[in-house]
GROMACS .gro file of C-alpha atoms in nm:
model
  361
    1MET     CA    1  18.834 -17.001  12.534
    2GLU     CA    2  18.597 -16.816  12.724
    3PHE     CA    3  18.673 -16.478  12.898
    4MET     CA    4  18.404 -16.413  13.180
    5VAL     CA    5  18.430 -16.092  13.369
    6GLY     CA    6  18.354 -16.043  13.773
    7LEU     CA    7  18.304 -15.754  13.959
    8LEU     CA    8  18.233 -15.603  14.296
    9PRO     CA    9  17.911 -15.430  14.251
   10GLY     CA   10  17.839 -15.081  14.289
   11LEU     CA   11  17.512 -14.851  14.259
   12GLY     CA   12  17.659 -14.730  13.919
   13ASP     CA   13  17.781 -15.055  13.768
   14THR     CA   14  17.405 -15.186  13.680
   15GLU     CA   15  17.481 -15.122  13.263
   16LEU     CA   16  17.810 -15.316  13.258
   17ALA     CA   17  17.668 -15.660  13.180
   18GLN     CA   18  17.511 -15.523  12.831
   19MET     CA   19  17.870 -15.329  12.768
   20ALA     CA   20  18.025 -15.686  12.826
   21GLU     CA   21  17.810 -15.885  12.623
   22ASP     CA   22  17.854 -15.653  12.344
   23LEU     CA   23  18.222 -15.657  12.401
   24GLY     CA   24  18.251 -16.049  12.351
   25TYR     CA   25  18.278 -16.178  12.707
   26SER     CA   26  18.096 -16.503  12.760
   27HIS     CA   27  18.000 -16.445  13.147
   28PHE     CA   28  17.883 -16.159  13.371
   29GLY     CA   29  17.984 -16.281  13.722
   30VAL     CA   30  17.904 -16.073  14.026
   31GLY     CA   31  18.067 -16.094  14.384
   32ASP     CA   32  17.876 -16.099  14.712
   33GLY     CA   33  17.956 -15.940  15.055
   34PRO     CA   34  17.713 -15.817  15.295
   35ILE     CA   35  17.846 -15.523  15.435
   36LEU     CA   36  18.129 -15.458  15.134
   37PHE     CA   37  17.914 -15.464  14.843
   38GLY     CA   38  17.594 -15.412  14.676
   39ASP     CA   39  17.340 -15.703  14.654
   40PRO     CA   40  17.430 -15.962  14.349
   41PHE     CA   41  17.105 -16.055  14.284
   42VAL     CA   42  16.961 -15.716  14.205
   43HIS     CA   43  17.227 -15.648  13.988
   44LEU     CA   44  17.171 -15.996  13.787
   45ALA     CA   45  16.784 -15.917  13.783
   46VAL     CA   46  16.857 -15.583  13.601
   47ALA     CA   47  17.142 -15.803  13.370
   48ALA     CA   48  16.895 -16.036  13.278
   49ARG     CA   49  16.639 -15.736  13.159
   50THR     CA   50  16.917 -15.550  12.955
   51THR     CA   51  17.128 -15.878  12.788
   52GLN     CA   52  17.024 -16.142  12.547
   53ALA     CA   53  17.322 -16.386  12.515
   54ILE     CA   54  17.574 -16.359  12.807
   55LYS     CA   55  17.564 -16.607  13.113
   56LEU     CA   56  17.479 -16.425  13.428
   57GLY     CA   57  17.541 -16.549  13.787
   58THR     CA   58  17.740 -16.502  14.116
   59MET     CA   59  18.109 -16.493  14.151
   60VAL     CA   60  18.095 -16.602  14.445
   61VAL     CA   61  17.814 -16.645  14.706
   62ASN     CA   62  17.835 -16.848  14.980
   63PRO     CA   63  17.640 -17.115  15.234
   64VAL     CA   64  17.685 -16.882  15.532
   65THR     CA   65  17.519 -16.547  15.461
   66ARG     CA   66  17.285 -16.731  15.269
   67ILE     CA   67  17.146 -17.086  15.320
   68PRO     CA   68  17.169 -17.332  15.037
   69PRO     CA   69  16.786 -17.335  14.943
   70ALA     CA   70  16.777 -16.951  14.945
   71ILE     CA   71  17.065 -16.956  14.683
   72ALA     CA   72  16.946 -17.239  14.471
   73ASN     CA   73  16.579 -17.041  14.472
   74ALA     CA   74  16.764 -16.717  14.372
   75HIS     CA   75  16.963 -16.878  14.061
   76ALA     CA   76  16.622 -17.072  13.946
   77THR     CA   77  16.441 -16.707  13.952
   78LEU     CA   78  16.707 -16.558  13.773
   79GLN     CA   79  16.672 -16.803  13.518
   80GLY     CA   80  16.311 -16.743  13.488
   81LEU     CA   81  16.446 -16.412  13.380
   82ALA     CA   82  16.711 -16.540  13.170
   83PRO     CA   83  16.673 -16.875  13.053
   84GLY     CA   84  16.982 -17.137  13.003
   85ARG     CA   85  17.197 -16.823  13.091
   86VAL     CA   86  17.240 -16.893  13.455
   87PHE     CA   87  17.533 -17.030  13.647
   88ILE     CA   88  17.603 -17.022  14.052
   89GLY     CA   89  17.977 -16.945  14.189
   90ILE     CA   90  18.021 -17.051  14.523
   91GLY     CA   91  18.297 -17.046  14.775
   92ALA     CA   92  18.396 -17.042  15.138
   93ALA     CA   93  18.297 -16.663  15.218
   94ASN     CA   94  18.667 -16.587  15.298
   95ASN     CA   95  18.586 -16.211  15.198
   96ALA     CA   96  18.230 -16.184  15.308
   97MET     CA   97  18.285 -16.383  15.639
   98ARG     CA   98  18.643 -16.211  15.758
   99SER     CA   99  18.477 -15.843  15.686
  100LEU     CA  100  18.216 -15.946  15.950
  101GLY     CA  101  18.492 -16.061  16.167
  102MET     CA  102  18.386 -16.414  16.119
  103PRO     CA  103  18.578 -16.735  16.009
  104PRO     CA  104  18.468 -16.840  15.652
  105ALA     CA  105  18.250 -17.178  15.599
  106HIS     CA  106  18.382 -17.507  15.667
  107MET     CA  107  18.486 -17.707  15.407
  108ASP     CA  108  18.184 -17.962  15.518
  109GLU     CA  109  17.958 -17.668  15.508
  110LEU     CA  110  18.044 -17.578  15.131
  111GLU     CA  111  18.022 -17.941  15.023
  112ASP     CA  112  17.706 -18.014  15.170
  113ALA     CA  113  17.567 -17.695  15.056
  114ILE     CA  114  17.646 -17.804  14.699
  115ARG     CA  115  17.498 -18.140  14.738
  116ILE     CA  116  17.140 -17.954  14.853
  117MET     CA  117  17.168 -17.700  14.582
  118ARG     CA  118  17.236 -17.981  14.292
  119ALA     CA  119  16.964 -18.190  14.433
  120LEU     CA  120  16.694 -17.878  14.470
  121LEU     CA  121  16.792 -17.779  14.091
  122ASN     CA  122  16.753 -18.111  13.973
  123GLY     CA  123  16.395 -18.091  14.123
  124GLU     CA  124  16.487 -18.368  14.379
  125ARG     CA  125  16.391 -18.415  14.745
  126VAL     CA  126  16.706 -18.371  14.999
  127GLN     CA  127  16.780 -18.395  15.332
  128TYR     CA  128  16.863 -18.074  15.472
  129SER     CA  129  17.010 -17.980  15.830
  130TRP     CA  130  16.923 -17.644  15.987
  131ARG     CA  131  16.985 -17.536  16.364
  132GLY     CA  132  17.036 -17.886  16.481
  133ARG     CA  133  16.721 -18.054  16.309
  134THR     CA  134  16.728 -18.258  15.976
  135VAL     CA  135  16.429 -18.241  15.768
  136GLU     CA  136  16.385 -18.350  15.378
  137ILE     CA  137  16.322 -18.049  15.153
  138GLU     CA  138  16.229 -17.964  14.753
  139LEU     CA  139  16.133 -17.687  14.553
  140LEU     CA  140  15.776 -17.714  14.502
  141ASP     CA  141  15.692 -17.506  14.199
  142LYS     CA  142  15.733 -17.762  13.928
  143ALA     CA  143  15.501 -17.570  13.678
  144GLY     CA  144  15.762 -17.325  13.625
  145THR     CA  145  15.590 -17.003  13.754
  146MET     CA  146  15.786 -16.915  14.051
  147TYR     CA  147  16.129 -17.033  13.937
  148ASP     CA  148  16.282 -17.223  13.640
  149ILE     CA  149  16.421 -17.566  13.720
  150SER     CA  150  16.389 -17.706  13.376
  151ARG     CA  151  16.760 -17.616  13.231
  152PRO     CA  152  17.088 -17.704  13.414
  153ILE     CA  153  17.272 -17.452  13.630
  154PRO     CA  154  17.608 -17.548  13.637
  155ILE     CA  155  17.785 -17.463  13.985
  156TYR     CA  156  18.148 -17.316  13.990
  157VAL     CA  157  18.332 -17.376  14.315
  158ALA     CA  158  18.597 -17.104  14.444
  159ALA     CA  159  18.869 -17.287  14.580
  160GLY     CA  160  19.190 -17.153  14.813
  161GLY     CA  161  19.368 -17.393  15.014
  162PRO     CA  162  19.423 -17.800  14.959
  163LYS     CA  163  19.066 -17.889  15.088
  164SER     CA  164  18.858 -17.658  14.924
  165LEU     CA  165  18.999 -17.760  14.605
  166ASP     CA  166  18.948 -18.108  14.680
  167VAL     CA  167  18.594 -18.022  14.731
  168ALA     CA  168  18.563 -17.825  14.420
  169ALA     CA  169  18.711 -18.077  14.183
  170ARG     CA  170  18.494 -18.351  14.346
  171THR     CA  171  18.169 -18.145  14.328
  172GLY     CA  172  18.158 -17.864  14.077
  173ASP     CA  173  18.120 -17.833  13.722
  174GLY     CA  174  18.440 -17.570  13.733
  175VAL     CA  175  18.671 -17.482  13.974
  176VAL     CA  176  18.793 -17.145  14.011
  177TYR     CA  177  19.123 -17.056  14.151
  178SER     CA  178  19.297 -16.714  14.159
  179MET     CA  179  19.612 -16.691  14.013
  180GLY     CA  180  19.848 -16.523  13.768
  181CYS     CA  181  20.137 -16.649  13.517
  182ASN     CA  182  20.255 -16.902  13.740
  183GLU     CA  183  20.277 -17.188  13.523
  184SER     CA  184  20.382 -17.433  13.801
  185LEU     CA  185  20.080 -17.311  14.003
  186VAL     CA  186  19.838 -17.375  13.721
  187LYS     CA  187  19.990 -17.713  13.637
  188LEU     CA  188  19.986 -17.803  14.013
  189VAL     CA  189  19.601 -17.688  14.033
  190ARG     CA  190  19.516 -17.902  13.721
  191ARG     CA  191  19.674 -18.214  13.857
  192GLU     CA  192  19.531 -18.144  14.192
  193ILE     CA  193  19.159 -18.122  13.995
  194ASP     CA  194  19.220 -18.444  13.810
  195ALA     CA  195  19.315 -18.670  14.109
  196SER     CA  196  19.010 -18.552  14.296
  197ALA     CA  197  18.797 -18.584  14.047
  198GLU     CA  198  18.908 -18.957  13.958
  199SER     CA  199  18.881 -19.029  14.319
  200ALA     CA  200  18.486 -18.933  14.297
  201GLY     CA  201  18.463 -19.152  14.012
  202ARG     CA  202  18.453 -18.824  13.784
  203ASP     CA  203  18.600 -18.795  13.433
  204PRO     CA  204  18.863 -18.497  13.508
  205SER     CA  205  18.815 -18.341  13.170
  206SER     CA  206  18.438 -18.267  13.265
  207VAL     CA  207  18.593 -18.010  13.555
  208LYS     CA  208  18.716 -17.666  13.396
  209LEU     CA  209  18.959 -17.527  13.539
  210ILE     CA  210  18.842 -17.138  13.554
  211SER     CA  211  19.141 -16.937  13.632
  212LEU     CA  212  19.034 -16.606  13.797
  213VAL     CA  213  19.233 -16.313  13.720
  214TRP     CA  214  19.306 -16.020  13.881
  215TRP     CA  215  19.515 -15.794  13.563
  216ARG     CA  216  19.592 -15.410  13.497
  217PHE     CA  217  19.780 -15.280  13.153
  218ARG     CA  218  20.062 -15.096  13.291
  219ARG     CA  219  20.026 -14.734  13.204
  220LYS     CA  220  20.298 -14.462  13.118
  221GLY     CA  221  20.534 -14.384  13.371
  222GLU     CA  222  20.358 -14.608  13.623
  223SER     CA  223  20.545 -14.832  13.875
  224VAL     CA  224  20.456 -15.165  14.043
  225ALA     CA  225  20.366 -14.977  14.345
  226ASP     CA  226  20.146 -14.743  14.172
  227ALA     CA  227  19.963 -15.051  14.019
  228VAL     CA  228  19.913 -15.217  14.357
  229ARG     CA  229  19.776 -14.857  14.502
  230GLY     CA  230  19.545 -14.818  14.192
  231GLY     CA  231  19.341 -15.186  14.267
  232LEU     CA  232  19.556 -15.472  14.258
  233GLY     CA  233  19.658 -15.457  14.606
  234SER     CA  234  19.346 -15.554  14.770
  235ALA     CA  235  19.289 -15.816  14.562
  236LEU     CA  236  19.646 -15.979  14.591
  237ILE     CA  237  19.619 -15.948  14.960
  238SER     CA  238  19.345 -16.173  14.945
  239THR     CA  239  19.480 -16.413  14.725
  240CYS     CA  240  19.775 -16.449  14.961
  241VAL     CA  241  19.546 -16.546  15.247
  242ASN     CA  242  19.327 -16.773  15.047
  243ARG     CA  243  19.611 -16.939  14.878
  244ARG     CA  244  19.881 -16.951  15.193
  245GLN     CA  245  19.786 -17.331  15.304
  246PHE     CA  246  19.827 -17.450  14.926
  247LEU     CA  247  20.170 -17.292  14.891
  248LEU     CA  248  20.298 -17.424  15.217
  249ALA     CA  249  20.147 -17.762  15.143
  250HIS     CA  250  20.341 -17.804  14.798
  251ARG     CA  251  20.623 -17.542  14.941
  252GLY     CA  252  20.887 -17.768  14.743
  253ILE     CA  253  20.733 -17.644  14.411
  254PHE     CA  254  20.765 -17.268  14.453
  255GLU     CA  255  21.022 -17.038  14.532
  256PRO     CA  256  21.094 -17.042  14.866
  257GLU     CA  257  21.097 -16.650  14.864
  258LEU     CA  258  20.737 -16.645  14.730
  259VAL     CA  259  20.595 -16.887  15.002
  260ASP     CA  260  20.774 -16.664  15.266
  261ASP     CA  261  20.630 -16.343  15.131
  262VAL     CA  262  20.267 -16.500  15.103
  263VAL     CA  263  20.286 -16.582  15.456
  264ARG     CA  264  20.436 -16.259  15.571
  265LEU     CA  265  20.174 -16.072  15.407
  266SER     CA  266  19.885 -16.288  15.524
  267ARG     CA  267  20.004 -16.320  15.887
  268ALA     CA  268  20.000 -15.929  15.890
  269TYR     CA  269  19.643 -15.895  15.731
  270LEU     CA  270  19.510 -16.160  15.941
  271GLY     CA  271  19.661 -16.023  16.239
  272ALA     CA  272  19.548 -15.670  16.207
  273GLN     CA  273  19.205 -15.789  16.224
  274ARG     CA  274  19.221 -15.913  16.552
  275GLU     CA  275  19.415 -15.615  16.722
  276LYS     CA  276  19.109 -15.481  16.895
  277ALA     CA  277  18.755 -15.437  16.891
  278GLY     CA  278  18.626 -15.358  16.526
  279ALA     CA  279  18.993 -15.375  16.377
  280HIS     CA  280  18.814 -15.614  16.086
  281LEU     CA  281  18.631 -15.290  15.983
  282ASP     CA  282  18.915 -15.056  15.996
  283VAL     CA  283  19.102 -15.310  15.782
  284TRP     CA  284  18.812 -15.402  15.530
  285LYS     CA  285  18.648 -15.055  15.475
  286SER     CA  286  18.966 -15.020  15.224
  287TYR     CA  287  18.918 -15.343  15.032
  288VAL     CA  288  18.933 -15.248  14.667
  289ARG     CA  289  18.962 -14.902  14.740
  290GLU     CA  290  19.303 -14.841  14.867
  291VAL     CA  291  19.634 -15.022  15.029
  292GLY     CA  292  19.738 -14.854  15.340
  293ASP     CA  293  20.141 -14.785  15.409
  294ARG     CA  294  20.118 -15.062  15.643
  295PHE     CA  295  20.082 -15.375  15.377
  296LEU     CA  296  20.210 -15.188  15.031
  297PRO     CA  297  20.577 -15.285  15.155
  298LEU     CA  298  20.451 -15.621  15.197
  299ILE     CA  299  20.328 -15.652  14.832
  300THR     CA  300  20.664 -15.812  14.634
  301PRO     CA  301  20.712 -15.783  14.311
  302ARG     CA  302  20.712 -16.140  14.351
  303ILE     CA  303  20.373 -16.179  14.472
  304VAL     CA  304  20.256 -15.937  14.158
  305ASP     CA  305  20.400 -16.151  13.933
  306SER     CA  306  20.273 -16.465  14.058
  307PHE     CA  307  19.931 -16.374  14.132
  308ALA     CA  308  19.871 -16.084  13.881
  309ILE     CA  309  19.841 -16.051  13.516
  310TYR     CA  310  20.012 -15.692  13.479
  311GLY     CA  311  20.229 -15.567  13.177
  312THR     CA  312  20.181 -15.406  12.871
  313GLU     CA  313  19.941 -15.539  12.649
  314ASP     CA  314  20.150 -15.769  12.478
  315GLU     CA  315  20.298 -15.871  12.794
  316CYS     CA  316  19.947 -15.946  12.933
  317LEU     CA  317  19.825 -16.139  12.609
  318GLU     CA  318  20.174 -16.349  12.630
  319LYS     CA  319  20.092 -16.446  13.001
  320LEU     CA  320  19.729 -16.556  12.950
  321ALA     CA  321  19.855 -16.775  12.630
  322ARG     CA  322  20.102 -16.923  12.858
  323MET     CA  323  19.849 -16.997  13.146
  324ALA     CA  324  19.603 -17.143  12.882
  325ALA     CA  325  19.887 -17.367  12.764
  326ALA     CA  326  19.955 -17.486  13.128
  327GLY     CA  327  19.598 -17.595  13.125
  328THR     CA  328  19.334 -17.306  13.197
  329ASP     CA  329  19.019 -17.387  13.034
  330ALA     CA  330  18.825 -17.041  13.100
  331PHE     CA  331  18.921 -16.703  13.251
  332VAL     CA  332  18.770 -16.497  13.504
  333VAL     CA  333  18.898 -16.144  13.421
  334PHE     CA  334  18.822 -15.928  13.753
  335LEU     CA  335  18.771 -15.566  13.763
  336SER     CA  336  18.958 -15.385  14.039
  337ASP     CA  337  18.972 -15.025  13.990
  338ARG     CA  338  18.630 -14.872  14.046
  339GLY     CA  339  18.737 -14.546  13.856
  340ARG     CA  340  18.824 -14.753  13.557
  341PHE     CA  341  18.552 -15.033  13.513
  342ARG     CA  342  18.397 -14.942  13.180
  343GLU     CA  343  18.754 -14.805  13.024
  344ASP     CA  344  18.861 -15.168  13.175
  345LEU     CA  345  18.638 -15.372  13.000
  346LEU     CA  346  18.671 -15.213  12.667
  347ASP     CA  347  19.052 -15.212  12.700
  348PHE     CA  348  19.082 -15.606  12.758
  349SER     CA  349  18.838 -15.700  12.506
  350ARG     CA  350  19.043 -15.469  12.256
  351ALA     CA  351  19.381 -15.593  12.369
  352ILE     CA  352  19.301 -15.960  12.452
  353ILE     CA  353  18.976 -16.113  12.377
  354ARG     CA  354  18.978 -15.965  11.998
  355ARG     CA  355  19.362 -16.086  11.965
  356TRP     CA  356  19.277 -16.409  12.121
  357PRO     CA  357  19.321 -16.737  11.838
  358GLY     CA  358  18.993 -16.807  11.721
  359CYS     CA  359  18.840 -16.502  11.845
  360VAL     CA  360  18.519 -16.475  11.615
  361THR     CA  361  18.370 -16.123  11.806
   0.00000   0.00000   0.00000
């Protein structure tokens, strides 16, 4: 089992990749949000110089705030610093664009971006449309002095709703899907991936299901509300917003109360961003920092149980094992409590990675 780690980068986080490598994590992924976090490629360039084996990449970029040729170039340049250790994570920019007060990418934009990036990274010439004009482009440095496209760079596609899941399964090397220990959801997502991959003439086993998990070990005397305030809240809100359409499309599989909880929270959060000019900034400035009293009551225990890994160390280990048995191929362990990134990296490695069957770290 691969345990990847993901984070939303800040100025004090540049040494975390080396720490993650030492603790047995397989991948180090950095998020992207132009007004939310630090720049991912600055952090990844530093990580390339301080690590030797861990894989490095974005988790995730998008085709709206960065055009596909620029994304391909940035990762190929990173590969020049960390040969054979680079991956691309890409999605529709739900957080990156909503925080700007703009809608996320359309699915045809996402699919086209993946087509363009894959062709460029394969050294091919490809048609590219921008601002109403279509031309042919390619990465022109074939000598490898500017960037490195001599090695494959896998593309992992973050999905939420039914359409993005279909795009991800047809085009990606892996599908990144945020969920907790809801075995029905894991199995359903795996079935959907298999069906879409087969429809595209692909071997379903070639497409990894990468479960992105927001997690927290229960601390002494802590309530669920404390955990939500301590970092899980923003992550769960974002997950519900991004999963709402998928749950509605498969409503009969899930508890009706869970679907209702997700819809209620999503509508409240999205509605708050449209109340007045600049309201989106007021909502997003608290992302992964705190959850206000307005949304806290809407994050129910059902939502926590379904979309986060929360409990004692033994309970979290057991939940992750059940997710693996249901069809998860790899985990992205996302850090959510900014004040505890180092402690959480260490605690998860000690309590989960080193106790996982077959662990060799």
